CSV table of C-alpha atoms in Angstrom, one decimal:
chain,number,residue,atom,x,y,z
A,1,MET,CA,-22.5,28.3,-4.5
A,2,ILE,CA,-20.6,25.6,-6.2
A,3,LYS,CA,-17.3,27.4,-5.5
A,4,GLY,CA,-18.1,27.4,-1.8
A,5,ARG,CA,-19.0,23.7,-1.8
A,6,LEU,CA,-15.8,22.8,-3.6
A,7,GLU,CA,-13.8,24.8,-1.1
A,8,LYS,CA,-15.5,22.9,1.8
A,9,LEU,CA,-14.8,19.5,0.1
A,10,MET,CA,-11.2,20.3,-0.5
A,11,LYS,CA,-10.7,21.5,3.1
A,12,MET,CA,-12.1,18.2,4.4
A,13,LEU,CA,-9.8,16.3,2.0
A,14,MET,CA,-6.7,18.2,3.1
A,15,GLU,CA,-7.6,17.5,6.8
A,16,GLN,CA,-7.8,13.8,6.0
A,17,ALA,CA,-4.6,14.0,4.0
A,18,SER,CA,-2.7,15.7,6.9
A,19,TYR,CA,-3.7,12.8,9.1
A,20,VAL,CA,-2.4,10.2,6.6
A,21,SER,CA,0.9,12.2,6.2
A,22,LYS,CA,1.3,12.2,10.0
A,23,MET,CA,0.7,8.4,10.1
A,24,ILE,CA,3.5,7.8,7.6
A,25,GLU,CA,5.8,10.2,9.4
A,26,LEU,CA,5.2,8.2,12.6
A,27,CYS,CA,6.0,5.0,10.8
A,28,LEU,CA,9.4,6.5,9.8
A,29,VAL,CA,10.0,7.6,13.4
A,30,THR,CA,9.3,4.0,14.5
A,31,ILE,CA,11.8,2.7,11.9
A,32,ASN,CA,14.5,5.2,12.7
A,33,ASP,CA,14.2,5.4,16.5
A,34,LYS,CA,12.7,2.0,17.2
A,35,GLN,CA,9.9,3.8,19.0
A,36,ASP,CA,6.4,2.4,19.3
A,37,ASN,CA,3.9,4.9,17.9
A,38,SER,CA,1.1,2.4,17.2
A,39,LYS,CA,-1.4,4.1,19.5
A,40,GLU,CA,-1.0,7.5,17.8
A,41,ILE,CA,-1.1,5.9,14.4
A,42,LYS,CA,-4.3,4.1,15.3
A,43,ALA,CA,-5.9,7.3,16.6
A,44,TYR,CA,-5.1,9.0,13.3
A,45,GLU,CA,-6.5,6.1,11.4
A,46,GLU,CA,-9.8,6.4,13.2
A,47,LYS,CA,-10.0,10.0,12.3
A,48,VAL,CA,-9.3,9.2,8.6
A,49,ASN,CA,-12.1,6.6,8.6
A,50,GLU,CA,-14.5,9.1,10.2
A,51,LEU,CA,-13.6,11.7,7.6
A,52,GLU,CA,-13.9,9.3,4.7
A,53,ASN,CA,-17.6,8.7,5.5
A,54,LYS,CA,-18.4,12.4,6.0
A,55,LEU,CA,-16.6,13.5,2.9
A,56,GLU,CA,-18.3,10.9,0.7
A,57,GLU,CA,-21.7,12.1,2.0
A,58,GLU,CA,-20.7,15.7,1.3
A,59,CYS,CA,-19.6,14.9,-2.2
A,60,ILE,CA,-22.8,13.1,-3.0
A,61,TYR,CA,-24.9,16.0,-1.6
A,62,THR,CA,-22.9,18.5,-3.6
A,63,ILE,CA,-23.5,16.6,-6.9
A,64,ALA,CA,-27.2,16.2,-6.1
A,65,LEU,CA,-27.6,19.8,-5.1
A,66,ASN,CA,-25.6,21.6,-7.8
A,67,GLN,CA,-25.5,19.1,-10.7
A,68,PRO,CA,-22.0,20.2,-11.6
A,69,GLU,CA,-20.6,19.8,-15.1
A,70,ALA,CA,-17.2,19.7,-16.8
A,71,SER,CA,-14.3,20.7,-14.6
A,72,ASN,CA,-16.3,21.1,-11.4
A,73,LEU,CA,-17.7,17.6,-11.8
A,74,ARG,CA,-14.2,16.2,-12.5
A,75,THR,CA,-12.9,17.9,-9.3
A,76,ILE,CA,-15.6,16.4,-7.2
A,77,VAL,CA,-15.0,12.9,-8.7
A,78,ALA,CA,-11.3,13.3,-8.1
A,79,ILE,CA,-12.0,14.3,-4.4
A,80,MET,CA,-14.2,11.2,-4.0
A,81,LYS,CA,-11.6,8.9,-5.4
A,82,THR,CA,-8.8,10.5,-3.4
A,83,ASN,CA,-10.9,10.1,-0.3
A,84,VAL,CA,-11.1,6.4,-0.8
A,85,ASN,CA,-7.4,6.1,-1.6
A,86,LEU,CA,-6.4,8.1,1.5
A,87,GLU,CA,-8.3,5.7,3.7
A,88,ARG,CA,-6.4,2.8,2.1
A,89,LEU,CA,-3.1,4.7,2.7
A,90,GLY,CA,-4.1,4.9,6.4
A,91,ASP,CA,-4.7,1.1,6.5
A,92,LEU,CA,-1.3,0.5,5.0
A,93,ALA,CA,0.4,2.8,7.4
A,94,GLU,CA,-1.1,0.8,10.2
A,95,LYS,CA,0.2,-2.4,8.7
A,96,ILE,CA,3.7,-0.9,8.5
A,97,SER,CA,3.5,0.1,12.1
A,98,SER,CA,2.4,-3.3,13.3
A,99,SER,CA,5.1,-5.1,11.4
A,100,THR,CA,7.8,-2.7,12.4
A,101,ASN,CA,7.0,-3.1,16.1
A,102,LYS,CA,7.3,-6.9,15.7
A,103,ILE,CA,10.8,-6.8,14.3
A,104,MET,CA,12.4,-3.5,15.2
A,105,ASN,CA,14.5,-5.2,17.9
A,106,GLN,CA,15.4,-8.2,15.8
A,107,PRO,CA,18.8,-8.6,14.0
A,108,ILE,CA,17.2,-8.7,10.6
A,109,PHE,CA,16.1,-5.1,11.0
A,110,ASN,CA,19.7,-3.9,10.9
A,111,GLU,CA,20.4,-6.0,7.8
A,112,ILE,CA,18.0,-4.3,5.4
A,113,GLN,CA,19.3,-0.8,5.0
A,114,ASP,CA,16.8,0.3,2.4
A,115,VAL,CA,13.7,0.0,4.6
A,116,GLU,CA,14.2,3.5,5.9
A,117,LYS,CA,15.0,4.7,2.4
A,118,ILE,CA,11.8,3.3,0.8
A,119,GLY,CA,9.8,4.9,3.6
A,120,ARG,CA,11.4,8.3,3.1
A,121,GLU,CA,10.9,8.2,-0.6
A,122,THR,CA,7.3,7.1,-0.1
A,123,LYS,CA,6.6,9.9,2.4
A,124,LYS,CA,8.0,12.4,-0.2
A,125,ILE,CA,5.6,11.1,-2.9
A,126,VAL,CA,2.6,11.3,-0.5
A,127,ASP,CA,3.4,14.9,0.5
A,128,ASN,CA,3.9,15.9,-3.2
A,129,VAL,CA,0.6,14.3,-4.3
A,130,ILE,CA,-1.2,16.1,-1.4
A,131,SER,CA,0.2,19.4,-2.6
A,132,ALA,CA,-0.6,18.5,-6.2
A,133,ILE,CA,-4.3,17.9,-5.6
A,134,SER,CA,-4.7,20.9,-3.2
A,135,GLN,CA,-3.3,23.2,-5.9
A,136,MET,CA,-4.7,21.2,-8.8
A,137,ASP,CA,-1.1,21.1,-10.2
A,138,PRO,CA,-0.7,18.6,-13.1
A,139,ASP,CA,3.1,19.2,-13.3
A,140,LEU,CA,3.6,18.2,-9.7
A,141,ALA,CA,1.2,15.3,-10.2
A,142,ASN,CA,3.4,14.1,-13.1
A,143,LYS,CA,6.5,14.2,-10.9
A,144,VAL,CA,4.7,11.9,-8.5
A,145,ARG,CA,4.1,9.4,-11.3
A,146,GLU,CA,7.8,9.6,-12.2
A,147,ASP,CA,9.0,9.2,-8.6
A,148,ASP,CA,7.0,6.0,-8.2
A,149,ASP,CA,9.7,4.2,-10.1
A,150,ILE,CA,12.1,4.9,-7.3
A,151,VAL,CA,9.9,3.2,-4.8
A,152,ASP,CA,9.3,0.3,-7.1
A,153,TYR,CA,13.1,-0.2,-7.5
A,154,LEU,CA,13.7,0.0,-3.8
A,155,ASN,CA,11.0,-2.6,-3.1
A,156,ARG,CA,12.6,-5.0,-5.6
A,157,LYS,CA,16.0,-4.4,-4.1
A,158,ILE,CA,14.8,-5.1,-0.6
A,159,ILE,CA,13.3,-8.4,-1.7
A,160,ASN,CA,16.5,-9.3,-3.6
A,161,ASP,CA,18.6,-8.5,-0.5
A,162,LEU,CA,16.4,-10.8,1.6
A,163,LEU,CA,17.0,-13.6,-0.9
A,164,LYS,CA,20.8,-13.3,-0.3
A,165,LEU,CA,20.5,-13.7,3.5
A,166,ASP,CA,21.4,-16.8,5.4
A,167,TYR,CA,17.9,-17.9,6.3
A,168,SER,CA,19.2,-20.1,9.1
A,169,GLU,CA,19.9,-16.9,11.1
A,170,TYR,CA,16.4,-15.5,10.9
A,171,SER,CA,12.8,-16.7,11.5
A,172,LEU,CA,10.2,-16.9,8.8
A,173,SER,CA,8.2,-14.3,10.8
A,174,GLU,CA,11.1,-11.8,10.6
A,175,LEU,CA,11.4,-12.3,6.8
A,176,PHE,CA,7.6,-12.0,6.4
A,177,HIS,CA,7.4,-8.7,8.2
A,178,VAL,CA,10.2,-7.1,6.2
A,179,VAL,CA,8.4,-8.0,3.0
A,180,ARG,CA,5.2,-6.7,4.4
A,181,ILE,CA,6.7,-3.4,5.3
A,182,SER,CA,8.4,-3.0,1.9
A,183,ARG,CA,5.3,-4.0,0.0
A,184,ALA,CA,3.1,-1.7,2.0
A,185,PHE,CA,5.3,1.3,1.2
A,186,GLU,CA,5.3,0.3,-2.5
A,187,ARG,CA,1.5,0.0,-2.4
A,188,ILE,CA,1.2,3.5,-0.8
A,189,ALA,CA,3.3,4.9,-3.6
A,190,ASP,CA,1.0,3.2,-6.1
A,191,LEU,CA,-2.1,4.7,-4.5
A,192,ALA,CA,-0.4,8.1,-4.5
A,193,THR,CA,0.2,7.6,-8.2
A,194,ASN,CA,-3.5,6.9,-8.7
A,195,ILE,CA,-4.3,10.2,-6.9
A,196,ALA,CA,-1.8,12.0,-9.1
A,197,GLU,CA,-3.5,10.6,-12.2
A,198,ASP,CA,-6.9,11.7,-11.0
A,199,THR,CA,-5.5,15.1,-10.2
A,200,ILE,CA,-4.2,15.5,-13.8
A,201,TYR,CA,-7.6,14.5,-15.2
A,202,ALA,CA,-9.5,16.9,-12.8
A,203,SER,CA,-7.2,19.8,-13.6
A,204,SER,CA,-6.6,19.4,-17.3
A,205,GLY,CA,-9.2,17.0,-18.7
A,206,THR,CA,-6.4,14.7,-19.8
A,207,GLN,CA,-6.8,11.0,-19.0
A,208,VAL,CA,-3.4,9.4,-18.4
A,209,LYS,CA,-4.4,6.2,-16.7
A,210,HIS,CA,-3.4,2.9,-18.4
A,211,GLY,CA,-1.2,4.8,-20.8
A,212,ALA,CA,-4.0,6.9,-22.1
A,213,ASP,CA,-3.5,10.5,-23.2
A,214,LEU,CA,-6.9,11.7,-24.2
A,215,GLU,CA,-8.3,15.2,-23.6
A,216,GLU,CA,-12.1,15.7,-23.2
A,217,GLU,CA,-13.6,17.3,-26.2
A,218,ASN,CA,-16.5,18.9,-24.4
A,219,GLU,CA,-15.3,21.3,-21.7
């Protein structure tokens, strides 16, 4: 019975994850093609929010009904935490969409070449972490943790490049929205890293958060 419940929870989680991945992909389309996709992104965000509530209820029901232990309990907890993080990813994608629409036709948008790159790297991290948790693959989850450094670097580079610009040529609003976009992508990668760490714990019993490397003694 518990196996069937876990399969149902994972199926719901993957549906939610697919919506988030599409939201980020639409953000990249907006950046690359200067195309307003805000309505579609908003529609996906509403689906993510609806699924978050349903999945939380299903997780709680599964724990109450089956009283799982060890690896099964870790899997459910990982699904619950990922559920929350995916909802946050959706919120951040909507922020990126909003800010991109405000400046995509402004001169500053052509000055910061790494905005598209940080988006592309972030999308890759998100897709990898979705695969990692669906397969309970600790190796792929570890790769996500490593790739987060690339996004951190690009975020710092974008901010440094902004500091080199002649501020008299751009409005404060333009500068703010570039920072907001970059920071949102960086935050998405951070949340994906959190999902990766929860995946490692669920699949192997090894706690890697905050530099820890402790395996559960009672499996």
